[in-house]
Short mmCIF file of C-alpha atoms and ligand atoms in Angstrom, two decimals:
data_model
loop_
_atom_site.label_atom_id
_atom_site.label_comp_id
_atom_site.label_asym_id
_atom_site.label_seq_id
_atom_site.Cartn_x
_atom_site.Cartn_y
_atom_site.Cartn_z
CA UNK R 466 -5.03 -20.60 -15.08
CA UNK R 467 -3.58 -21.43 -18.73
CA UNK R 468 -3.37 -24.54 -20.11
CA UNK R 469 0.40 -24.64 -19.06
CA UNK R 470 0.72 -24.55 -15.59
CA UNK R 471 1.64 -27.88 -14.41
CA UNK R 472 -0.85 -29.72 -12.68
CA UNK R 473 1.06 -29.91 -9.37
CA UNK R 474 0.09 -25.86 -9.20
CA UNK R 475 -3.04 -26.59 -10.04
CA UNK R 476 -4.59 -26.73 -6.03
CA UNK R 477 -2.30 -23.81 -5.04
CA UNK R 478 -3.95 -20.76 -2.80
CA UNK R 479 -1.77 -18.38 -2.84
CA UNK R 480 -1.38 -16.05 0.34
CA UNK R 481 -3.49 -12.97 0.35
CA UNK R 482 -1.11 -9.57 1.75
CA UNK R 483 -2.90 -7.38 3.49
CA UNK R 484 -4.56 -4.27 1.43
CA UNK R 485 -1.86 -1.64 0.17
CA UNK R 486 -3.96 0.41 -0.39
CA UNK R 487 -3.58 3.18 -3.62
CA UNK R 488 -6.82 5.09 -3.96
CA UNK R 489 -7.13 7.02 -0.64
CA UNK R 490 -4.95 7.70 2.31
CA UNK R 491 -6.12 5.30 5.22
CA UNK R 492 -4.50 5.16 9.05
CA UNK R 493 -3.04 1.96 8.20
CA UNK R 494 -3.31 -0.58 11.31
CA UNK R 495 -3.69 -3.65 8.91
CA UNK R 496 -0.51 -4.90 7.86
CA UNK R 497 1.85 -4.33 11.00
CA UNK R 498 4.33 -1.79 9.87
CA UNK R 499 6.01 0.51 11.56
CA UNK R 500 4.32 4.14 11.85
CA UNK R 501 7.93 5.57 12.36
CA UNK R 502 10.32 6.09 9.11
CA UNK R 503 13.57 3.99 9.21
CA UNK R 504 16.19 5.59 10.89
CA UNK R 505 17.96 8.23 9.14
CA UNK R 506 20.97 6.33 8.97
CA UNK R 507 19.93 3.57 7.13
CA UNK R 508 17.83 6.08 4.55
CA UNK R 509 21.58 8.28 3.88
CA UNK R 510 23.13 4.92 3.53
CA UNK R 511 20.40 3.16 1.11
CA UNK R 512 20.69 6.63 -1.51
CA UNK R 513 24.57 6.65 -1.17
CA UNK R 514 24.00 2.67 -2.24
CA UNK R 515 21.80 3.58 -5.37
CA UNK R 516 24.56 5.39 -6.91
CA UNK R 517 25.92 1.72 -7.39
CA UNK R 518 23.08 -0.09 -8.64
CA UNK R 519 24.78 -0.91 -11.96
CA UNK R 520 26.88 -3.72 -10.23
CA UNK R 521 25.15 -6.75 -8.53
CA UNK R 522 24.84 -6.80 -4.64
CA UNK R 523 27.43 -8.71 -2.48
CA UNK R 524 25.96 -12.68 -3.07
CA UNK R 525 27.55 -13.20 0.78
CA UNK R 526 25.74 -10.33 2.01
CA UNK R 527 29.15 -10.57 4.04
CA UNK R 528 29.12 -6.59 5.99
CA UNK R 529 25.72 -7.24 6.04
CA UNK R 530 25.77 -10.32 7.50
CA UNK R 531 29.05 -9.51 9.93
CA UNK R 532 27.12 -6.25 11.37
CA UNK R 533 24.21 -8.46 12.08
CA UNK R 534 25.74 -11.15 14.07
CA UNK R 535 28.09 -8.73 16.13
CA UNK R 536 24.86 -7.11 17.11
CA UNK R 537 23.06 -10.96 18.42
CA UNK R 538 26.84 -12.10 19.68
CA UNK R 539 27.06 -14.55 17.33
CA UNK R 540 29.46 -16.00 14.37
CA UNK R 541 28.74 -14.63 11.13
CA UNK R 542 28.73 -17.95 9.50
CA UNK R 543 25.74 -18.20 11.86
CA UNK R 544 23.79 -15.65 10.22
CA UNK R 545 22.11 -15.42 6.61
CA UNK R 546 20.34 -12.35 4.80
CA UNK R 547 17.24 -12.94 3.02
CA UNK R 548 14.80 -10.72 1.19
CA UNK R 549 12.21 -10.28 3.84
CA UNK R 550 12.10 -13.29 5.99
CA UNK R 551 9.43 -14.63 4.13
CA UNK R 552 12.28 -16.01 2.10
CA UNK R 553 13.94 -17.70 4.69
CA UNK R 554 11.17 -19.45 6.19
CA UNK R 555 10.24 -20.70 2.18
CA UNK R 556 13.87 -21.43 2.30
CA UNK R 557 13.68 -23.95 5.50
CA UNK R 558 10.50 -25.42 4.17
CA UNK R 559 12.65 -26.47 1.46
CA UNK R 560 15.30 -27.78 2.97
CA UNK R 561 14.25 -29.32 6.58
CA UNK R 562 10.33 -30.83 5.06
CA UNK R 563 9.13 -33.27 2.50
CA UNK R 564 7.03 -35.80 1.65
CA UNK R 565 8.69 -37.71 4.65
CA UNK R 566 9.09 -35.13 7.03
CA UNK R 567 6.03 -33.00 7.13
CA UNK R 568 5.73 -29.59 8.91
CA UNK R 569 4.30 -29.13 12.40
CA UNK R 570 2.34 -25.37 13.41
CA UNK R 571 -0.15 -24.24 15.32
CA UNK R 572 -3.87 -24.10 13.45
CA UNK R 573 -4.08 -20.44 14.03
CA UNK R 574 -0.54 -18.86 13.22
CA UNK R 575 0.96 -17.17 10.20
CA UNK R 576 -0.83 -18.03 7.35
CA UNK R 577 2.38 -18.35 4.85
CA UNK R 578 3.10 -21.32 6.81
CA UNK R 579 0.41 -23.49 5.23
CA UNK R 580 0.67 -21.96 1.69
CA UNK R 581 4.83 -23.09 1.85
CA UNK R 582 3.35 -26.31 2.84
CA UNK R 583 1.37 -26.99 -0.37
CA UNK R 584 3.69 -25.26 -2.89
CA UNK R 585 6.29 -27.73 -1.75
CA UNK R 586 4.19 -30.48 -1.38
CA UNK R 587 5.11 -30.95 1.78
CA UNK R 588 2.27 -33.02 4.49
CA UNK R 589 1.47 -30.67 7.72
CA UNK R 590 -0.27 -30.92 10.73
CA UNK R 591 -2.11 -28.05 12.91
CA UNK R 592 -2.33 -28.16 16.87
CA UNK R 593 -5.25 -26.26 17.65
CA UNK R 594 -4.48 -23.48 20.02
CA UNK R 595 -5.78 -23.56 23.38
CA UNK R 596 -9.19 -22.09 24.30
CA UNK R 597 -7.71 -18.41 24.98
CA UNK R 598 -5.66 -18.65 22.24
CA UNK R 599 -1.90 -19.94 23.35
CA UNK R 600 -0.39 -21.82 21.92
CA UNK R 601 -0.60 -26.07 22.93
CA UNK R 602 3.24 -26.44 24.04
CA UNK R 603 2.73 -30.30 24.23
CA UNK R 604 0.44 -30.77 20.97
CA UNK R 605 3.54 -29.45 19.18
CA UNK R 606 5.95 -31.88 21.44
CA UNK R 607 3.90 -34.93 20.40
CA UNK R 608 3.52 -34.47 16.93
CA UNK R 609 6.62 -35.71 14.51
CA UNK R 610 7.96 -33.33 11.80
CA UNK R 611 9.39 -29.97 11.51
CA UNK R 612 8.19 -27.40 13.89
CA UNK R 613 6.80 -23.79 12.69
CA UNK R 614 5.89 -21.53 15.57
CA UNK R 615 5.60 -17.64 15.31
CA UNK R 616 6.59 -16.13 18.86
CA UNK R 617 4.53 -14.04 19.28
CA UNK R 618 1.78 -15.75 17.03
CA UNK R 619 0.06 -14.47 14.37
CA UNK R 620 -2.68 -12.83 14.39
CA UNK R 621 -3.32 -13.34 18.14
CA UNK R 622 0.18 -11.67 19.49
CA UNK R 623 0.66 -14.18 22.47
CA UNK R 624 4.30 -15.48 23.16
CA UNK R 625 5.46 -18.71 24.60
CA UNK R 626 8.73 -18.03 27.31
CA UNK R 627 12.31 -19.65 25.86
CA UNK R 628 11.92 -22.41 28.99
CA UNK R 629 8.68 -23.54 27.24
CA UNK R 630 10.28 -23.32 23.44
CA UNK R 631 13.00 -25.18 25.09
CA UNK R 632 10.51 -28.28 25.49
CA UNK R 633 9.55 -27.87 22.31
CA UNK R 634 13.67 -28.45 20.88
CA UNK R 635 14.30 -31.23 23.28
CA UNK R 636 10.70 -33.09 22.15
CA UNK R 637 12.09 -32.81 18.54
CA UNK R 638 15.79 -33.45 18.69
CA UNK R 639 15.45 -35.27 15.20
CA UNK R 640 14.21 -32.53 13.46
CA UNK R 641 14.65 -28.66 13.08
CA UNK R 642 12.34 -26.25 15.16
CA UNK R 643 11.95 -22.56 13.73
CA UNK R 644 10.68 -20.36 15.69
CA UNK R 645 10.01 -16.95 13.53
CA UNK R 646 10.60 -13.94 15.55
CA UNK R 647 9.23 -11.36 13.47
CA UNK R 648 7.79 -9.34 16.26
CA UNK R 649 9.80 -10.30 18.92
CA UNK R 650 11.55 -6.94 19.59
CA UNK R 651 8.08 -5.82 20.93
CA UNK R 652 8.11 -7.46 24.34
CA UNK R 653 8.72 -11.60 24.04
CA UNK R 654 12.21 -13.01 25.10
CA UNK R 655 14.26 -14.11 21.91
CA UNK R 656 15.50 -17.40 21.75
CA UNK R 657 19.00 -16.36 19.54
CA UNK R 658 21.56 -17.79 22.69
CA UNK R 659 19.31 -21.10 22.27
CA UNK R 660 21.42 -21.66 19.25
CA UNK R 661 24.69 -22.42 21.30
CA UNK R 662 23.16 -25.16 22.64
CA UNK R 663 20.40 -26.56 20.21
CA UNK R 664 21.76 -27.72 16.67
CA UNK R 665 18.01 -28.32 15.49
CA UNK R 666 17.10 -24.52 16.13
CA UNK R 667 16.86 -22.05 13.42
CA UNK R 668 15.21 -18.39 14.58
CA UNK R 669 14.08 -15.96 12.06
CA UNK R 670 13.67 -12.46 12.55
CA UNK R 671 13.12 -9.28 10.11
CA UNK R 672 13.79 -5.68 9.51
CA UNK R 673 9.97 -5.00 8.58
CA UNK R 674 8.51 -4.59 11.96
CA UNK R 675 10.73 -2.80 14.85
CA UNK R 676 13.38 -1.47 12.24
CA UNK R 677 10.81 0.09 10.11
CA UNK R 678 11.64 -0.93 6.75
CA UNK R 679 8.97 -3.53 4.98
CA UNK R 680 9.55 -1.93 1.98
CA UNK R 681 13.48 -2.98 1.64
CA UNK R 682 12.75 -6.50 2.23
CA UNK R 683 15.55 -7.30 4.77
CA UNK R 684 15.14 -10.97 6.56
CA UNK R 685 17.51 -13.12 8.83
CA UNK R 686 18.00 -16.66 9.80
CA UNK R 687 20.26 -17.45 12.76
CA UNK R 688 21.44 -21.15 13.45
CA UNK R 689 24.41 -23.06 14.09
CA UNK R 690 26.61 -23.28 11.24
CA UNK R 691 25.76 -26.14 9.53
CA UNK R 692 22.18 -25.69 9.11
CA UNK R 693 23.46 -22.24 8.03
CA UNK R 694 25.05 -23.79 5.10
CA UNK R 695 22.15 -25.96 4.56
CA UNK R 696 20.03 -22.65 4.15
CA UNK R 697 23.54 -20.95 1.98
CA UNK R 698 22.73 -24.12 -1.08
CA UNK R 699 19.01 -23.37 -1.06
CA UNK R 700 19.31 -19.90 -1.33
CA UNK R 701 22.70 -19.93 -4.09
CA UNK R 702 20.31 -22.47 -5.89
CA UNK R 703 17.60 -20.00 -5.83
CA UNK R 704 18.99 -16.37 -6.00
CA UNK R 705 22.14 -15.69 -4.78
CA UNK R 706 21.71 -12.23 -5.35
CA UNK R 707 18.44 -11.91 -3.16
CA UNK R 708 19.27 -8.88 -0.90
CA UNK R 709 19.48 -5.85 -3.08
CA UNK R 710 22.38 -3.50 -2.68
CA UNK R 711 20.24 -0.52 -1.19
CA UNK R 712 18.68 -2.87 1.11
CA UNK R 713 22.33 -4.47 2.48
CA UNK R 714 23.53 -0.54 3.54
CA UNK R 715 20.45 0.25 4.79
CA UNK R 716 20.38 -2.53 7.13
CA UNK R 717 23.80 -1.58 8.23
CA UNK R 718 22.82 2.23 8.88
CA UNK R 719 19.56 0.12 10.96
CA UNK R 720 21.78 -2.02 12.84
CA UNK R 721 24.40 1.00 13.77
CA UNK R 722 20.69 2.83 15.34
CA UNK R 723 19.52 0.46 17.46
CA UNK R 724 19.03 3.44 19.70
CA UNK R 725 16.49 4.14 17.91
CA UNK R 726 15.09 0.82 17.33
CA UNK R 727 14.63 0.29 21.34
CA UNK R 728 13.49 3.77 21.44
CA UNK R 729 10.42 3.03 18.84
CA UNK R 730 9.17 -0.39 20.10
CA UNK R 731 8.99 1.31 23.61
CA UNK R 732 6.35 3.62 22.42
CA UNK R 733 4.97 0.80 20.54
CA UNK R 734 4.32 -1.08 23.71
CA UNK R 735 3.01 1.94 25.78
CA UNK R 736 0.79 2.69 22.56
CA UNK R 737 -0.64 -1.52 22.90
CA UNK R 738 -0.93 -1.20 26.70
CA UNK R 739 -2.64 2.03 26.38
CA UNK R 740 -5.05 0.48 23.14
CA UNK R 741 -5.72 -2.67 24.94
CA UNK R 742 -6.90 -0.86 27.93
CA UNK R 743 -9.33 1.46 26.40
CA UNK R 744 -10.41 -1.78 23.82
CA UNK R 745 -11.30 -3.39 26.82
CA UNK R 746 -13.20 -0.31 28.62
CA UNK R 747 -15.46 -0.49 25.38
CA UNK R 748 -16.27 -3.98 26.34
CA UNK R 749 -14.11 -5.46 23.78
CA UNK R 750 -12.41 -8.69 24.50
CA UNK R 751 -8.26 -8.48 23.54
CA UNK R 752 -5.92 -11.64 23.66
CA UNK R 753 -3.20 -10.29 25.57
CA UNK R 754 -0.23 -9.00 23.38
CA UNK R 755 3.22 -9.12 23.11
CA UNK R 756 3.73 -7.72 19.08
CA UNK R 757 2.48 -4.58 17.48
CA UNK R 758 -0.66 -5.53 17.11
CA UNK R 759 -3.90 -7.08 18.94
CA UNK R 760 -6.10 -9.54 18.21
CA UNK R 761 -9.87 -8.10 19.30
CA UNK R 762 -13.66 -8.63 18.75
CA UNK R 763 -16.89 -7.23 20.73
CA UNK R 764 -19.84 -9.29 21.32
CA UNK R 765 -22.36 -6.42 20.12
CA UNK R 766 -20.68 -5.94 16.53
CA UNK R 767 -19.15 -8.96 14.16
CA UNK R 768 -15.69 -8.48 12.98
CA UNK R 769 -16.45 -7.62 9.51
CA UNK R 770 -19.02 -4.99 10.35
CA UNK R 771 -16.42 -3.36 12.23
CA UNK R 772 -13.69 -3.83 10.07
CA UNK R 773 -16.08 -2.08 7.28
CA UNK R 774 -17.45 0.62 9.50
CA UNK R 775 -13.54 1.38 10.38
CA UNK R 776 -12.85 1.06 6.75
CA UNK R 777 -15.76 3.71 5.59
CA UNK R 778 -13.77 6.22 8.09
CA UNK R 779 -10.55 5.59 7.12
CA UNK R 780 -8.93 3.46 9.23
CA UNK R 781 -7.83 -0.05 7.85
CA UNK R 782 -7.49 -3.06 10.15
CA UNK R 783 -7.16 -7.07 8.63
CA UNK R 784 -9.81 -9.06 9.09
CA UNK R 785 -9.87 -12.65 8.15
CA UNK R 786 -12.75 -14.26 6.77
CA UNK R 787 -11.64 -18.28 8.00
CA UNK R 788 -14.59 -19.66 10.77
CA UNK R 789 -11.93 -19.09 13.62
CA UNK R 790 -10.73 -15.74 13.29
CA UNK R 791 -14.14 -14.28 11.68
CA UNK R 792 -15.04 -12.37 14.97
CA UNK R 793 -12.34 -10.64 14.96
CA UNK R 794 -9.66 -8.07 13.81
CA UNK R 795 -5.92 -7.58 13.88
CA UNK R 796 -5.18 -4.04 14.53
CA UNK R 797 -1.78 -2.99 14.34
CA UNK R 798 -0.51 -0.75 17.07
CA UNK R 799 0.30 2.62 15.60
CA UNK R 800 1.56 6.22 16.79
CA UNK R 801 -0.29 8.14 19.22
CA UNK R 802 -2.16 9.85 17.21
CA UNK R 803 -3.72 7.10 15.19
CA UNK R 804 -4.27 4.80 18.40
CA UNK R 805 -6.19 7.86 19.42
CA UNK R 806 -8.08 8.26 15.86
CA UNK R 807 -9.05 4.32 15.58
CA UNK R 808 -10.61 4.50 19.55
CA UNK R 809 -12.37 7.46 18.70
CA UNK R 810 -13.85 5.83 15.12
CA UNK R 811 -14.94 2.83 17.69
CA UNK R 812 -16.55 5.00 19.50
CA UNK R 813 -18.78 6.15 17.35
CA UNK R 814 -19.22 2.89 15.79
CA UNK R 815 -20.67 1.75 19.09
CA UNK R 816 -22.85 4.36 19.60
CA UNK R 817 -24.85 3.83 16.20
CA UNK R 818 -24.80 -0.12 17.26
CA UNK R 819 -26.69 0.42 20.11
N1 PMP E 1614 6.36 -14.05 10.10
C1 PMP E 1614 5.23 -13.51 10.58
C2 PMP E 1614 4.60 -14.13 11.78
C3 PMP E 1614 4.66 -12.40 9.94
O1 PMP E 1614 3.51 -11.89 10.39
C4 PMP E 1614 5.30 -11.84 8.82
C5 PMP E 1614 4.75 -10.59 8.16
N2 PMP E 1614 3.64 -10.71 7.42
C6 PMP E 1614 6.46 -12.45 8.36
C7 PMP E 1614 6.98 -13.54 9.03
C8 PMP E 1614 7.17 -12.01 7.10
O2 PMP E 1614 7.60 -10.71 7.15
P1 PMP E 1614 8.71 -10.16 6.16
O3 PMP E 1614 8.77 -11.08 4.96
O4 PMP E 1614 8.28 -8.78 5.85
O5 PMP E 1614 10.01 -10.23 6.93
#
């Protein structure tokens, strides 16, 4: 830290990504991408794009935006483009929280949450999850602030129904509940048509996960207008320019495939069924899942042993050092062939365990 940084940084943790990896090529099951390419529509649309990268991107993201909302049946001044939706979730900490309104999440969820929390200075409180790991529906109804809630969760992949998120709006109809859908397209109900009737909900979703493109940084918020506009003056104070140009068409040539989209998170979820199942044979001990990924540990070998073991053979899961989540690994759901690879490298990790 130099001398310079101002002292309200000086307490910051920043969030860790998950490994990216340079040096070798690994089966990649720790950062929940896609193990499909984007859809060759949005990859033709994203080069024909870079021939125009001398002239800024579109600051109202407006086809962008208008292809988006005709696809969730909703108004485009309903919808807002971010880059990744990382951004818009900093972007509501900033303008539904402070030192008077603090944030509300779960104590395990998505660990950006927290880390927006402090670089805003903003109070929060965690409901512990319940003992198998779902989420406490009335700890987040009691507490006062603004809600967070990842559905699914992350890292543990379980997903609350819209009747039980709908609880969660009416116990906070002073204050904005966001419920981040980044891996909803993987088997959870969304809770986009809860906007017609709930001013205080914002949903987030992103093009990293089921669309296959983590590396264009392509994020939504959907809300009623005027929290919409709310979002509009953070982000045109921030970076008005914040989706890039290839980014904008590829999402277009994404949203115009969604053929493929359904197509992909269908083997996804026969791919998690089919992991979980043989996880389980091995005598591990999964938290049902409704994302990409699952949320395991064995009771004859500690998370990080495994996550090394599967490391030394190729094969990179997370693991996450905090007390709760220590036992055990998030393993991203891949293709086929590397579900197949990672149960075989267990295998034989459990065999020299014995
Ligand atoms: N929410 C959750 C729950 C996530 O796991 C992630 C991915 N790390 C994100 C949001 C952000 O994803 P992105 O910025 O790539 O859209």
């Amino acid at each position: 830290m130099s001398r310079f940084l101002h002292e309200r940084y000086a307490n910051l943790v920043p969030y860790v990504p998950g490994e990216q990896p340079r040096e070798r090529t690994y089966i990649k099951l720790n950062t929940n991408e896609s193990p499909f390419p984007p859809s060759p529509r949005a990859i033709e649309a994203a080069k024909r794009e870079a021939e125009r990268l001398q002239l800024y991107s579109d600051p109202t993201a407006k086809k962008l935006n208008e292809s988006f909302a005709a696809l969730l049946g909703v108004g485009t001044d309903e919808v807002m483009a971010t880059n990744g939706s990382d951004e818009i979730l900093n972007f509501a900490f900033m303008a539904f929280c402070g030192k008077d309104r603090p944030a509300v999440f779960p104590n395990i969820t998505y660990g950006f949450y927290r880390v927006f929390a402090d670089l805003h200075g903003i109070p929060f409180t965690e409901v512990p999850l319940n003992k198998d790991f779902s989420v406490d529906v009335d700890g987040l109804c009691q507490k006062k602030g603004t809600v967070f809630l990842a559905n699914p969760n992350a890292p543990t992949g379980t997903a609350l129904s819209v009747r039980e998120i709908e609880r969660i709006l009416n116990a906070h109809p002073n204050d904005v509940v966001v419920i981040d859908e980044a891996y909803v397209d993987f088997g959870a109900e969304t809770c986009v048509p809860l906007i017609r009737r709930y001013e205080n909900l914002l949903v987030t979703q992103t093009f990293s996960k089921s669309r296959s493109m983590a590396g264009a940084r392509l994020g939504f918020g959907i809300a009623q207008a005027p929290l919409i506009a709310d979002l509009q003056a953070i982000r045109n104070s921030t970076n008005p320019y914040n989706v890039n140009r290839m980014t904008m068409a590829a999402g277009i040539g994404a949203i115009e495939d969604e053929a493929q989209t359904k197509k992909n998170c269908e083997i996804i979820i026969k791919n998690r069924e089919f992991c979980t199942h043989a996880l389980r044979n091995y005598g591990f001990e999964v938290v049902p899942s409704q994302a990409n990924f699952l949320f395991a540990k064995h009771p004859k070998i500690g998370g990080k042993a495994l996550y090394l073991a599967l490391r030394e053979r190729g094969i990179l899961v997370r693991h996450f050092e905090t007390p709760l989540l220590k036992d055990y690994n998030r393993i991203t759901v891949g293709s086929a062939d590397e579900v197949n690879a990672l149960l075989a490298a267990i295998q034989m990790i459990l065999e020299e365990n014995k």
